[in-house]
PDB file of C-alpha atoms in Angstrom:
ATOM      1  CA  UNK A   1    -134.251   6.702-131.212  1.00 89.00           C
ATOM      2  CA  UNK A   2    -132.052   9.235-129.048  1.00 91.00           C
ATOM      3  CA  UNK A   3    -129.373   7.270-127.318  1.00 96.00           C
ATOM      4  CA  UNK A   4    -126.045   7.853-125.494  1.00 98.00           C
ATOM      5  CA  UNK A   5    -123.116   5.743-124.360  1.00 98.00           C
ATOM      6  CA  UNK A   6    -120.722   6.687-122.761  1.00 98.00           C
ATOM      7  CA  UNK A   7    -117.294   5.204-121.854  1.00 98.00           C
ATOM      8  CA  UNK A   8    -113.650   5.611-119.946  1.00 98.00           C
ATOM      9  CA  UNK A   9    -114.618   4.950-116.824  1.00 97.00           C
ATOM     10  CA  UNK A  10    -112.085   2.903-115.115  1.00 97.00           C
ATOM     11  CA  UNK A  11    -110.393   2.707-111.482  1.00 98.00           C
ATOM     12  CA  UNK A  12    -108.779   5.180-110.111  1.00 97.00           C
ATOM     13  CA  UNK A  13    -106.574   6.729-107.619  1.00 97.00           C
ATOM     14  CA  UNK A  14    -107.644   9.795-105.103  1.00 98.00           C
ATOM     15  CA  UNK A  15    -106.232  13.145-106.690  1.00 98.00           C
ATOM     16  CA  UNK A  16    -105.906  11.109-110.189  1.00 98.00           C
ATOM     17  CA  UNK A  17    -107.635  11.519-113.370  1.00 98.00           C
ATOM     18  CA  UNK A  18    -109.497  10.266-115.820  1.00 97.00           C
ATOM     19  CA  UNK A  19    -111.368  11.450-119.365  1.00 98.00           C
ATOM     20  CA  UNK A  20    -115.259   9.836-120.052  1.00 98.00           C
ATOM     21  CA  UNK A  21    -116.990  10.229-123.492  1.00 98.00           C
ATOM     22  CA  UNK A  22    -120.115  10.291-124.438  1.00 98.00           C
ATOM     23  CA  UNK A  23    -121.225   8.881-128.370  1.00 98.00           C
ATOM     24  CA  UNK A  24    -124.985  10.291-129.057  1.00 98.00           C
ATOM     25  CA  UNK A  25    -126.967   9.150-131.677  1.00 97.00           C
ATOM     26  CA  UNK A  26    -130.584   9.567-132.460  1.00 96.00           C
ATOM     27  CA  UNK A  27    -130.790  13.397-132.548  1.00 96.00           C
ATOM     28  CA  UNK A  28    -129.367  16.537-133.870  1.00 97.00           C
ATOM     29  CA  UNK A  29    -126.614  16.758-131.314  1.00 97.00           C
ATOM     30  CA  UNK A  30    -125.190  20.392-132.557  1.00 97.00           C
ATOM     31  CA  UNK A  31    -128.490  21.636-131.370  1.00 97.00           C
ATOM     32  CA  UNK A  32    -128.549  20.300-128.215  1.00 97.00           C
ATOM     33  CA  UNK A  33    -127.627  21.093-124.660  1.00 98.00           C
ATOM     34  CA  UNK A  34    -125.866  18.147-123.087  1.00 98.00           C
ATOM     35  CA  UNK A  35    -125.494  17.403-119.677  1.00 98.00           C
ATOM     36  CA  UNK A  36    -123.227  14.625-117.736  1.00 98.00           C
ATOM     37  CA  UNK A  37    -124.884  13.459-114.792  1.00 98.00           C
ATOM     38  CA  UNK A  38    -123.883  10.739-111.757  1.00 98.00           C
ATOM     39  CA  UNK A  39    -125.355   8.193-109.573  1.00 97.00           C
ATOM     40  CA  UNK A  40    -123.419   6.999-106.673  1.00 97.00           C
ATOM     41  CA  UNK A  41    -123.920   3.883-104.821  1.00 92.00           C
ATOM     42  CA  UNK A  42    -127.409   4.494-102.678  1.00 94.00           C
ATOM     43  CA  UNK A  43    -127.915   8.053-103.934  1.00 96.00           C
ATOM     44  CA  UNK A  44    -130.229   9.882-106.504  1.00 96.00           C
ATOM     45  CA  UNK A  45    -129.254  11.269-109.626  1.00 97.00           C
ATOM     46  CA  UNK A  46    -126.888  14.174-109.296  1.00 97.00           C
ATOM     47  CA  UNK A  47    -126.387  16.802-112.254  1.00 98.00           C
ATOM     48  CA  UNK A  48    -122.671  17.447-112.663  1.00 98.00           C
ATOM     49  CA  UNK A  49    -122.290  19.702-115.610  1.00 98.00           C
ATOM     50  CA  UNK A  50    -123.565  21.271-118.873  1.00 98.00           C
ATOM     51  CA  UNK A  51    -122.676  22.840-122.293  1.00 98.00           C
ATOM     52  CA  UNK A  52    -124.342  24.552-124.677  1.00 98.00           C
ATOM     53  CA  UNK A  53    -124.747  23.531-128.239  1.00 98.00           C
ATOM     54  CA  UNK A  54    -121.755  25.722-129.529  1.00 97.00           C
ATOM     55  CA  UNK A  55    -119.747  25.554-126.048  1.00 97.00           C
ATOM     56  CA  UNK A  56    -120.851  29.019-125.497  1.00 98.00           C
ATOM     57  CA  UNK A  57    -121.729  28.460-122.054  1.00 98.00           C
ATOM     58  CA  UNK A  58    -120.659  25.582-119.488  1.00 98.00           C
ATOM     59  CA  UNK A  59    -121.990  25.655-115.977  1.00 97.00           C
ATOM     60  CA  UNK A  60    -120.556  22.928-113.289  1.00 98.00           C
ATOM     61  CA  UNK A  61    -122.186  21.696-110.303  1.00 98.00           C
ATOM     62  CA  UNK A  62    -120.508  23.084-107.026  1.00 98.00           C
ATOM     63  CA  UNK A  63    -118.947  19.607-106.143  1.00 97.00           C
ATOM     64  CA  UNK A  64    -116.857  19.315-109.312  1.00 98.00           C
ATOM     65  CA  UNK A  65    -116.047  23.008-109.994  1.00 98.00           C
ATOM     66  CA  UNK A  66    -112.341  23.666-110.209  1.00 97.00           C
ATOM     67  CA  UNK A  67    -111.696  19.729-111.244  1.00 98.00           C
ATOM     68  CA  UNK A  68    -113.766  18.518-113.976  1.00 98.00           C
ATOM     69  CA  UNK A  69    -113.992  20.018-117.684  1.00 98.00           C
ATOM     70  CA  UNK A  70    -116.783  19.670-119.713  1.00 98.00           C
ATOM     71  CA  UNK A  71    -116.230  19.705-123.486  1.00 98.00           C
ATOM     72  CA  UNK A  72    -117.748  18.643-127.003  1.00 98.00           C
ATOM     73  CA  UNK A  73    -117.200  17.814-130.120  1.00 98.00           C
ATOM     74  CA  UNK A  74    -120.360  18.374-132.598  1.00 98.00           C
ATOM     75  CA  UNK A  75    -118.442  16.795-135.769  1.00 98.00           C
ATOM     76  CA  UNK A  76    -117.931  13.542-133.597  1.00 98.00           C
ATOM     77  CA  UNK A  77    -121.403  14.003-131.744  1.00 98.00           C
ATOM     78  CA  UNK A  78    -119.497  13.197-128.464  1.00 98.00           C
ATOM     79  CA  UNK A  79    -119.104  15.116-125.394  1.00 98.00           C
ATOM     80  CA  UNK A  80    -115.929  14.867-122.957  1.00 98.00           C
ATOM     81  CA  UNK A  81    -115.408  15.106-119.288  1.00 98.00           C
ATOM     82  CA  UNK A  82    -112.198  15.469-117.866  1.00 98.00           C
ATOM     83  CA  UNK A  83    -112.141  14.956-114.356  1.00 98.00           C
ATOM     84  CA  UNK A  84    -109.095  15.981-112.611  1.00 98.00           C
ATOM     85  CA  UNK A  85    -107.949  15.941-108.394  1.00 98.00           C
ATOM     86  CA  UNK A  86    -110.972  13.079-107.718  1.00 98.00           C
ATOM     87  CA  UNK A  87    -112.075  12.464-104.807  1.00 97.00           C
ATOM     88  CA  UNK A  88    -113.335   9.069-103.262  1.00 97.00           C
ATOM     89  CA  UNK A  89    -116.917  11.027-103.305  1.00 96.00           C
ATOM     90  CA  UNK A  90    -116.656  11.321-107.211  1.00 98.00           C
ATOM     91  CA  UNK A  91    -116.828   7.396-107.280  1.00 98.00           C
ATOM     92  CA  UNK A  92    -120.552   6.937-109.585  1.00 98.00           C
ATOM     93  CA  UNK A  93    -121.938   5.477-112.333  1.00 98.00           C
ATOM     94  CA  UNK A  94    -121.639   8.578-115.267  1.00 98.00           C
ATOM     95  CA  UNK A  95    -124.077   9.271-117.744  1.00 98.00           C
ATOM     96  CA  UNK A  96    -124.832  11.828-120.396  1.00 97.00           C
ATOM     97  CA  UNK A  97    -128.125  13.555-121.713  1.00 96.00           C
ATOM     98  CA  UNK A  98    -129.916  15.916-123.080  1.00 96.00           C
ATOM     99  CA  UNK A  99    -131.197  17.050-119.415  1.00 94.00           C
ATOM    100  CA  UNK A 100    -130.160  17.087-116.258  1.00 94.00           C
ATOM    101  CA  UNK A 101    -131.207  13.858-115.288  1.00 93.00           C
ATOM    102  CA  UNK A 102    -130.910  10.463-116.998  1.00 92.00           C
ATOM    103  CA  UNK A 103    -132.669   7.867-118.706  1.00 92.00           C
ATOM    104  CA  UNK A 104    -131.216   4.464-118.385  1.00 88.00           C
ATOM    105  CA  UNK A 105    -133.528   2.938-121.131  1.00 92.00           C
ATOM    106  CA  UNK A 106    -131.280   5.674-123.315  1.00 94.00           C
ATOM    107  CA  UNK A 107    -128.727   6.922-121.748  1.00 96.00           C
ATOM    108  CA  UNK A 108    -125.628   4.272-120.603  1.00 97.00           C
ATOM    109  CA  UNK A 109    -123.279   5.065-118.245  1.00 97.00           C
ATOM    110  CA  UNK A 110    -120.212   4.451-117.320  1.00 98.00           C
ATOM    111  CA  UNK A 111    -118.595   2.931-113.690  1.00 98.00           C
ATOM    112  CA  UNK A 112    -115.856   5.877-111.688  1.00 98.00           C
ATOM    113  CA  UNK A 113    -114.401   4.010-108.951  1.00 98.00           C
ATOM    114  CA  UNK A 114    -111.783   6.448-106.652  1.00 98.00           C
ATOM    115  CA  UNK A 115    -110.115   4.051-104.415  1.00 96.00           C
ATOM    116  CA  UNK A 116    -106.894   3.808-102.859  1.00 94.00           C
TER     117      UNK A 116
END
C-alpha cells in the first residue's frame, strides 16, 4: 500500500533551519510527482511545494518561496525539504504525497515548531 513518513522535524528558532525527509514506499516513486504539504494548529491543509519525477520542475507556494528547497532522491525514494529563514508562521505538522493534499491514513507527518 502507498505510504510516506516523513521525519526531522524538531524545534526551532525564528530565522533558523531545519531539513525534513520523506521515505515512500508502496509505489513507483521515480514516476511520481511529490508534494510536501502543512497543517498548522486550527488551519486546513496548505500545499507548500512540488517536484517533478526527474526534478525537472519545482514550483513553491508563495509563503515559502525564497526559504524552503524542495529536493529528491529517486534511488533512496525520499524527498527533502530544506527550510531556511523560518518564521513562527511555518510552525505545522509536515507531510508528503503524491498530491497536494494529504492523507493521514498514508501519509505521516512530521511536528515544525518556530519558537523563540
Amino acid at each position: 500500500a502507498q505510504r510516506t513518513v516523513a521525519s526531522g522535524g524538531d524545534l526551532v528558532q525564528p530565522g533558523g533551519s531545519l531539513r525534513l525527509s520523506c521515505a515512500a514506499s508502496g509505489f513507483t516513486f521515480s514516476a511520481a510527482y511529490m508534494h510536501w504539504v502543512r497543517q498548522a494548529p486550527g488551519k486546513e491543509l496548505e500545499w507548500v511545494s512540488g517536484i517533478s519525477p526527474a526534478s525537472t520542475t519545482i514550483y513553491y507556494a508563495d509563503s515559502v518561496k525564497g526559504r524552503f528547497t524542495i529536493s529528491r532522491d529517486n534511488a533512496r525514494s525520499t524527498v527533502y525539504l530544506h527550510l531556511n529563514n523560518v518564521r513562527t508562521e511555518d510552525t505545522a505538522v509536515y507531510y508528503c504525497s503524491t498530491t497536494r493534499s494529504a492523507d493521514k491514513n498514508r501519509n505521516q507527518g512530521t511536528q515544525v515548531t518556530v519558537s523563540s
